[in-house]
Short mmCIF file of C-alpha atoms and ligand atoms in Angstrom, two decimals:
data_model
loop_
_atom_site.label_atom_id
_atom_site.label_comp_id
_atom_site.label_asym_id
_atom_site.label_seq_id
_atom_site.Cartn_x
_atom_site.Cartn_y
_atom_site.Cartn_z
CA MET D 1 -15.50 1.70 65.80
CA THR D 2 -16.54 5.20 66.79
CA ASP D 3 -18.45 7.58 64.56
CA THR D 4 -15.40 9.78 64.29
CA THR D 5 -13.28 6.87 63.03
CA ILE D 6 -15.91 5.94 60.45
CA SER D 7 -16.24 9.49 59.21
CA SER D 8 -12.47 9.88 59.06
CA ILE D 9 -12.24 6.63 57.02
CA ARG D 10 -14.99 7.96 54.74
CA ARG D 11 -13.21 11.30 54.42
CA ARG D 12 -9.94 9.51 53.54
CA ALA D 13 -11.72 7.25 51.05
CA MET D 14 -13.38 10.26 49.44
CA LEU D 15 -10.11 12.11 49.38
CA GLY D 16 -8.40 9.09 47.86
CA GLY D 17 -11.16 8.97 45.27
CA ALA D 18 -10.69 12.63 44.55
CA VAL D 19 -6.95 12.13 44.15
CA ALA D 20 -7.55 9.13 41.87
CA LEU D 21 -10.13 11.10 39.90
CA GLY D 22 -7.71 13.99 39.64
CA ALA D 23 -5.00 11.65 38.38
CA THR D 24 -7.33 10.15 35.74
CA THR D 25 -8.44 13.57 34.59
CA ALA D 26 -4.83 14.68 34.37
CA LEU D 27 -3.92 11.54 32.42
CA GLN D 28 -6.89 12.01 30.12
CA GLY D 29 -5.94 15.61 29.67
CA PHE D 30 -2.43 14.51 28.76
CA ALA D 31 -3.69 11.84 26.36
CA GLN D 32 -6.08 14.29 24.74
CA THR D 33 -3.28 16.68 23.88
CA LYS D 34 -1.73 13.94 21.75
CA THR D 35 -3.03 13.54 18.22
CA MET D 36 -3.78 9.90 17.58
CA LEU D 37 -2.50 8.60 14.25
CA ARG D 38 -3.73 5.04 13.67
CA ILE D 39 -2.13 3.34 10.66
CA SER D 40 -3.46 0.21 9.00
CA THR D 41 -1.66 -1.68 6.24
CA PRO D 42 -1.65 -5.23 4.87
CA ALA D 43 2.16 -5.01 4.60
CA VAL D 44 4.11 -7.72 6.41
CA PRO D 45 6.62 -6.57 9.07
CA ASP D 46 9.65 -7.53 7.00
CA ASP D 47 8.61 -5.58 3.90
CA TRP D 48 9.99 -2.10 3.31
CA HIS D 49 6.58 -0.44 3.14
CA GLY D 50 5.83 -2.06 6.51
CA LYS D 51 9.10 -0.93 8.08
CA MET D 52 8.75 2.58 6.65
CA TRP D 53 6.02 3.34 9.20
CA THR D 54 8.62 3.05 11.96
CA VAL D 55 10.62 5.71 10.14
CA PHE D 56 7.45 7.83 10.04
CA LYS D 57 6.91 7.37 13.76
CA GLU D 58 10.54 8.06 14.65
CA SER D 59 10.56 11.22 12.55
CA LEU D 60 7.50 12.57 14.42
CA ASP D 61 8.83 11.47 17.83
CA LYS D 62 11.88 13.58 17.05
CA SER D 63 10.31 16.62 15.40
CA ALA D 64 7.25 16.80 17.67
CA PRO D 65 7.98 14.94 20.92
CA GLY D 66 4.79 14.06 22.83
CA GLU D 67 2.49 15.55 20.19
CA PHE D 68 1.48 12.43 18.28
CA ASP D 69 0.44 8.95 19.30
CA VAL D 70 1.44 6.90 16.25
CA GLN D 71 -0.05 3.38 16.25
CA ILE D 72 1.25 1.04 13.56
CA ASN D 73 -0.95 -1.94 12.62
CA LEU D 74 0.62 -4.30 10.06
CA ASN D 75 -0.63 -7.53 8.37
CA GLY D 76 -4.11 -6.03 7.80
CA THR D 77 -4.95 -6.67 11.44
CA LEU D 78 -6.82 -3.41 12.02
CA PHE D 79 -8.64 -3.07 8.69
CA LYS D 80 -8.93 -5.48 5.79
CA GLN D 81 -6.92 -4.70 2.66
CA GLY D 82 -8.77 -2.16 0.52
CA THR D 83 -11.21 -1.09 3.25
CA GLU D 84 -8.86 1.59 4.62
CA PRO D 85 -10.28 4.60 2.67
CA ALA D 86 -13.80 3.83 3.98
CA ALA D 87 -12.45 3.46 7.53
CA MET D 88 -10.70 6.83 7.20
CA ALA D 89 -13.90 8.44 5.91
CA ARG D 90 -15.78 7.07 8.94
CA GLY D 91 -13.14 8.52 11.29
CA ASN D 92 -11.92 5.11 12.52
CA LEU D 93 -8.49 5.38 10.93
CA GLU D 94 -6.11 8.26 10.29
CA LEU D 95 -3.44 6.94 7.90
CA ALA D 96 -2.97 4.25 5.27
CA ALA D 97 -0.96 3.38 2.17
CA SER D 98 -3.70 3.32 -0.44
CA SER D 99 -3.44 1.82 -3.89
CA ALA D 100 -4.42 3.38 -7.22
CA GLN D 101 -7.04 0.64 -7.36
CA ASP D 102 -8.61 1.87 -4.08
CA ILE D 103 -8.75 5.39 -5.51
CA ALA D 104 -10.18 4.22 -8.85
CA LYS D 105 -13.16 2.68 -7.06
CA ILE D 106 -14.30 6.18 -6.08
CA LEU D 107 -12.70 8.17 -8.90
CA PRO D 108 -13.01 5.98 -12.03
CA GLU D 109 -11.14 8.52 -14.17
CA TYR D 110 -8.00 7.70 -12.18
CA SER D 111 -8.21 4.01 -13.05
CA ILE D 112 -5.61 5.16 -15.55
CA TYR D 113 -2.99 4.45 -12.86
CA THR D 114 -4.16 0.84 -12.55
CA ALA D 115 -3.23 0.21 -16.19
CA GLY D 116 -0.35 -2.12 -16.92
CA TYR D 117 2.71 -0.83 -18.76
CA LEU D 118 1.93 2.87 -18.29
CA ILE D 119 4.25 4.14 -15.55
CA ARG D 120 7.71 3.13 -16.74
CA ASP D 121 9.84 2.91 -13.61
CA PRO D 122 10.26 4.38 -10.07
CA ASP D 123 11.80 7.58 -11.41
CA HIS D 124 8.89 8.12 -13.83
CA GLN D 125 6.47 7.37 -10.98
CA GLN D 126 7.98 10.01 -8.69
CA LYS D 127 8.09 12.61 -11.49
CA VAL D 128 4.47 11.99 -12.51
CA PHE D 129 3.04 12.10 -9.00
CA ASN D 130 5.24 14.84 -7.60
CA GLY D 131 4.46 17.15 -10.54
CA PRO D 132 1.30 18.85 -11.88
CA ILE D 133 -0.28 15.55 -13.01
CA GLY D 134 -0.11 14.14 -9.49
CA ALA D 135 -1.35 17.44 -8.01
CA GLU D 136 -4.53 17.17 -10.14
CA MET D 137 -5.25 13.70 -8.81
CA TYR D 138 -4.41 14.62 -5.20
CA LYS D 139 -6.86 17.56 -5.44
CA ALA D 140 -9.65 15.28 -6.68
CA VAL D 141 -8.86 12.74 -3.94
CA ALA D 142 -9.05 15.49 -1.29
CA GLU D 143 -12.37 16.76 -2.67
CA LYS D 144 -14.11 13.45 -3.30
CA MET D 145 -12.52 11.06 -0.80
CA ASP D 146 -11.67 13.38 2.09
CA LEU D 147 -8.07 12.19 2.03
CA GLN D 148 -4.85 14.12 1.75
CA ILE D 149 -2.10 12.31 -0.15
CA LEU D 150 1.24 13.13 1.43
CA ALA D 151 3.63 11.10 -0.73
CA VAL D 152 3.83 8.17 -3.13
CA GLY D 153 5.96 5.15 -2.32
CA TYR D 154 7.37 2.71 -4.89
CA LEU D 155 5.98 -0.78 -4.33
CA GLY D 156 7.92 -2.29 -7.19
CA SER D 157 7.48 -3.81 -10.58
CA ARG D 158 4.88 -6.58 -10.43
CA GLN D 159 5.93 -10.01 -11.69
CA VAL D 160 4.05 -13.25 -12.21
CA ASN D 161 4.94 -15.90 -9.63
CA LEU D 162 3.82 -19.49 -10.31
CA ARG D 163 3.34 -22.56 -8.17
CA GLU D 164 4.50 -24.94 -10.91
CA VAL D 165 7.05 -24.41 -13.67
CA LYS D 166 5.53 -23.50 -17.02
CA VAL D 167 6.79 -22.12 -20.31
CA VAL D 168 5.41 -18.59 -20.36
CA LYS D 169 6.43 -16.43 -23.30
CA VAL D 170 3.20 -14.65 -24.27
CA PRO D 171 -0.13 -13.88 -22.53
CA ALA D 172 -1.79 -16.90 -24.20
CA ASP D 173 0.56 -19.12 -22.16
CA LEU D 174 -1.21 -17.97 -18.97
CA LYS D 175 -4.60 -19.24 -20.24
CA GLY D 176 -6.42 -21.13 -17.50
CA ILE D 177 -3.89 -20.15 -14.80
CA LYS D 178 -5.73 -19.20 -11.62
CA LEU D 179 -3.79 -16.04 -10.90
CA ARG D 180 -4.54 -14.54 -7.51
CA MET D 181 -5.25 -10.82 -7.60
CA PRO D 182 -6.29 -8.47 -4.77
CA ALA D 183 -10.04 -8.49 -4.39
CA SER D 184 -11.30 -5.61 -6.53
CA ARG D 185 -12.61 -5.18 -10.05
CA GLU D 186 -9.64 -3.07 -11.10
CA TRP D 187 -7.10 -5.67 -10.00
CA LEU D 188 -9.05 -8.54 -11.55
CA PHE D 189 -9.06 -6.71 -14.87
CA LEU D 190 -5.26 -6.59 -14.80
CA GLY D 191 -5.11 -10.38 -14.28
CA GLU D 192 -7.48 -10.86 -17.18
CA ALA D 193 -5.46 -8.50 -19.40
CA LEU D 194 -2.39 -10.65 -18.67
CA GLY D 195 -4.22 -13.65 -20.17
CA ALA D 196 -4.87 -15.47 -16.89
CA THR D 197 -8.00 -16.43 -14.94
CA PRO D 198 -7.97 -13.88 -12.11
CA THR D 199 -8.95 -15.16 -8.68
CA PRO D 200 -9.64 -12.65 -5.89
CA LEU D 201 -7.92 -13.17 -2.54
CA ALA D 202 -6.63 -10.89 0.22
CA PHE D 203 -2.85 -10.58 0.52
CA GLY D 204 -2.82 -12.32 3.89
CA GLU D 205 -4.34 -15.48 2.38
CA VAL D 206 -1.99 -15.82 -0.58
CA TYR D 207 0.71 -17.93 1.10
CA LEU D 208 -1.79 -20.61 2.10
CA GLY D 209 -3.53 -20.45 -1.27
CA LEU D 210 -0.22 -21.14 -3.01
CA LYS D 211 0.69 -23.86 -0.56
CA THR D 212 -2.58 -25.75 -0.87
CA GLY D 213 -3.04 -25.11 -4.59
CA THR D 214 -6.33 -23.22 -4.50
CA ILE D 215 -4.50 -20.76 -6.77
CA ASP D 216 -1.80 -21.43 -9.41
CA GLY D 217 0.05 -18.20 -8.94
CA GLN D 218 0.09 -14.60 -7.81
CA ASP D 219 1.63 -11.35 -8.94
CA ASN D 220 3.68 -9.01 -6.75
CA PRO D 221 6.93 -7.08 -6.82
CA LEU D 222 10.02 -9.16 -5.98
CA PRO D 223 10.65 -7.54 -2.53
CA SER D 224 7.13 -8.56 -1.44
CA VAL D 225 7.64 -12.10 -2.82
CA ARG D 226 10.67 -12.27 -0.54
CA ALA D 227 9.15 -10.57 2.52
CA ALA D 228 5.91 -12.60 2.46
CA LYS D 229 7.92 -15.76 1.72
CA PHE D 230 5.90 -16.69 -1.40
CA TYR D 231 9.13 -18.15 -2.81
CA GLU D 232 8.79 -21.01 -0.30
CA VAL D 233 5.59 -22.20 -1.96
CA THR D 234 6.23 -21.37 -5.65
CA LYS D 235 8.64 -22.63 -8.30
CA GLN D 236 8.82 -19.91 -10.92
CA ILE D 237 8.94 -16.16 -11.42
CA VAL D 238 8.11 -14.80 -14.87
CA LEU D 239 9.57 -11.32 -15.27
CA THR D 240 6.60 -9.68 -16.97
CA SER D 241 7.16 -6.33 -15.17
CA HIS D 242 3.54 -5.54 -15.98
CA LEU D 243 2.82 -2.79 -13.44
CA THR D 244 5.09 -0.21 -11.82
CA ASP D 245 3.15 -0.22 -8.61
CA GLY D 246 2.90 2.45 -5.94
CA VAL D 247 1.27 3.17 -2.61
CA PHE D 248 -0.14 6.56 -1.72
CA ILE D 249 0.44 7.65 1.87
CA ALA D 250 -2.89 9.20 2.74
CA ILE D 251 -4.25 10.86 5.86
CA SER D 252 -7.93 11.51 6.58
CA SER D 253 -8.94 15.13 5.99
CA LYS D 254 -10.62 15.18 9.41
CA SER D 255 -7.31 14.48 11.12
CA TRP D 256 -5.39 16.75 8.74
CA ASN D 257 -7.72 19.72 9.17
CA ALA D 258 -7.46 19.49 12.95
CA MET D 259 -3.68 20.00 12.82
CA SER D 260 -1.76 23.23 13.15
CA PRO D 261 0.31 24.36 10.13
CA ALA D 262 3.47 23.31 12.02
CA GLN D 263 2.05 19.84 12.68
CA LYS D 264 1.03 19.45 9.04
CA GLN D 265 4.55 20.30 8.02
CA LYS D 266 6.05 17.74 10.43
CA VAL D 267 3.64 15.01 9.33
CA THR D 268 4.48 15.72 5.67
CA VAL D 269 8.22 15.57 6.37
CA ALA D 270 7.71 12.27 8.27
CA ALA D 271 5.76 10.78 5.33
CA GLN D 272 8.45 11.87 2.92
CA ALA D 273 11.18 10.35 5.12
CA ALA D 274 9.22 7.07 5.28
CA VAL D 275 8.81 6.96 1.52
CA ALA D 276 12.47 7.84 0.91
CA TYR D 277 13.50 4.95 3.17
CA ASN D 278 11.10 2.57 1.41
CA ASN D 279 12.08 3.64 -2.09
CA GLU D 280 15.82 3.50 -1.52
CA ASN D 281 15.77 0.05 0.08
CA ARG D 282 13.17 -1.43 -2.20
CA ILE D 283 14.86 -0.31 -5.42
CA LYS D 284 18.19 -1.65 -4.19
CA GLU D 285 16.74 -4.99 -3.08
CA GLU D 286 14.63 -5.41 -6.20
CA SER D 287 17.78 -5.34 -8.31
CA GLN D 288 19.41 -8.10 -6.26
CA LEU D 289 16.58 -10.54 -5.75
CA VAL D 290 16.72 -12.60 -8.99
CA GLU D 291 19.96 -14.09 -7.68
CA PHE D 292 18.37 -14.80 -4.29
CA PHE D 293 15.36 -16.59 -5.80
CA ARG D 294 17.58 -18.69 -8.07
CA LYS D 295 19.61 -19.75 -5.04
CA GLU D 296 16.31 -20.73 -3.40
CA GLY D 297 15.72 -23.09 -6.32
CA LEU D 298 13.17 -21.05 -8.30
CA GLN D 299 13.29 -20.68 -12.06
CA VAL D 300 13.36 -17.01 -12.99
CA THR D 301 12.40 -16.64 -16.65
CA THR D 302 12.05 -13.72 -19.07
CA PRO D 303 9.01 -13.77 -21.35
CA ASP D 304 8.39 -11.77 -24.51
CA VAL D 305 7.73 -8.55 -22.57
CA ASP D 306 6.77 -6.69 -25.77
CA ALA D 307 4.03 -9.23 -26.44
CA PHE D 308 2.73 -8.75 -22.87
CA ARG D 309 2.95 -4.96 -23.21
CA LYS D 310 0.99 -4.90 -26.50
CA THR D 311 -1.75 -7.23 -25.23
CA VAL D 312 -2.16 -5.51 -21.87
CA GLN D 313 -2.11 -1.98 -23.31
CA ALA D 314 -4.69 -2.95 -25.94
CA ALA D 315 -6.92 -4.50 -23.26
CA TYR D 316 -6.91 -1.22 -21.32
CA GLN D 317 -7.31 1.04 -24.35
CA ASN D 318 -10.36 -0.96 -25.46
CA SER D 319 -11.89 -1.18 -21.99
CA ASP D 320 -14.66 0.86 -20.37
CA TYR D 321 -12.01 2.19 -17.98
CA ALA D 322 -10.27 4.12 -20.78
CA LYS D 323 -13.55 5.77 -21.79
CA VAL D 324 -13.51 7.92 -18.63
CA TRP D 325 -9.78 8.67 -18.45
CA PRO D 326 -9.13 12.45 -18.63
CA LYS D 327 -8.54 13.43 -22.24
CA GLY D 328 -4.89 13.56 -23.19
CA LEU D 329 -3.66 12.20 -19.84
CA VAL D 330 -2.00 9.09 -21.30
CA GLU D 331 0.02 11.33 -23.62
CA ARG D 332 0.91 13.74 -20.79
CA ILE D 333 2.05 10.84 -18.58
CA ASN D 334 4.11 9.38 -21.44
CA ALA D 335 5.71 12.79 -22.02
CA VAL D 336 7.04 13.05 -18.45
CA LYS D 337 10.78 12.39 -18.72
C1 KDO L 401 -1.29 -7.31 -3.14
O1 KDO L 401 -2.26 -7.61 -2.43
O2 KDO L 401 -0.88 -8.03 -4.03
C2 KDO L 401 -0.63 -5.96 -2.87
O3 KDO L 401 0.63 -5.95 -3.52
C3 KDO L 401 -1.50 -4.83 -3.42
C4 KDO L 401 -0.97 -3.47 -2.96
O4 KDO L 401 -1.83 -2.44 -3.34
C5 KDO L 401 -0.75 -3.45 -1.45
O5 KDO L 401 -2.01 -3.48 -0.80
C6 KDO L 401 0.10 -4.64 -1.02
O6 KDO L 401 -0.46 -5.86 -1.48
C7 KDO L 401 0.17 -4.78 0.49
O7 KDO L 401 0.68 -3.61 1.07
C8 KDO L 401 1.03 -5.98 0.92
O8 KDO L 401 2.36 -5.84 0.48
#
């Protein structure tokens, strides 16, 4: 091989490298223009608040083609249930569906929304959180948690779901029942207020816990009992309707503040479309599921809901939680019609 051949090979190799480098830089440049929106949720793929993220993504793909890189992570695979707000604060996550219990950990005064038998139904929930009362909480969340709440989704009315059939009329009938609750103080208190022995466990471990008997029951809204297939490993649903539950679609302030006003508007519209999809389907399905569970062989029973309401409300009113609730807020929430 002559010197000229070698140097021409070298030149070609260098040129190739330069072309490859140019291509990478161009690709990186392209990728950098996209705003990454990583989503983490414990929701299972077949649940409405899992599927709603596809609606969110599709809305943005349509309104802002090529501007956002929306990455949906279901089943708690990216971050463990309840750790999402901390991940967002660290800048490792952009979006999540946070619970009132997650918020109460940082803002104890808003543990008011973890209380059983306070929010009456999905309509009341939307009116409370989309009005001035919600705005006050969203402001505090933005200031203290560096999160912007974009919308609230209806998770459903939580019901007690038992592994074995039991006569349950009043809270005392749940004495000694190991009732799985999500792993936080606020959730455990709800289980205790219901009269049970609360046992902390992440959502993803509930099916196995029910199957093997490490827990006697769990509480969740009917659509989640269906989507996570808890009905396969339980025999009874007690319609306590003890918590009108919701999820707050939240985005990290870091990500939010880096967006243009037009992008903020598109992200908000996408979140609202996702929540509208979730709420519509979930409310409809919730009203049809008793029939489905009965066909699956479960006993669906109605307890003395007033007895549950009185016991649970008294437990909250007499708790340390209530001591820090904003003055007059219970009355203001009750007055929202
Ligand atoms: C649950 O763990 O029981 C719960 O219903 C709590 C909610 O706040 C929410 O995290 C939900 O799980 C998940 O989204 C799974 O449906």
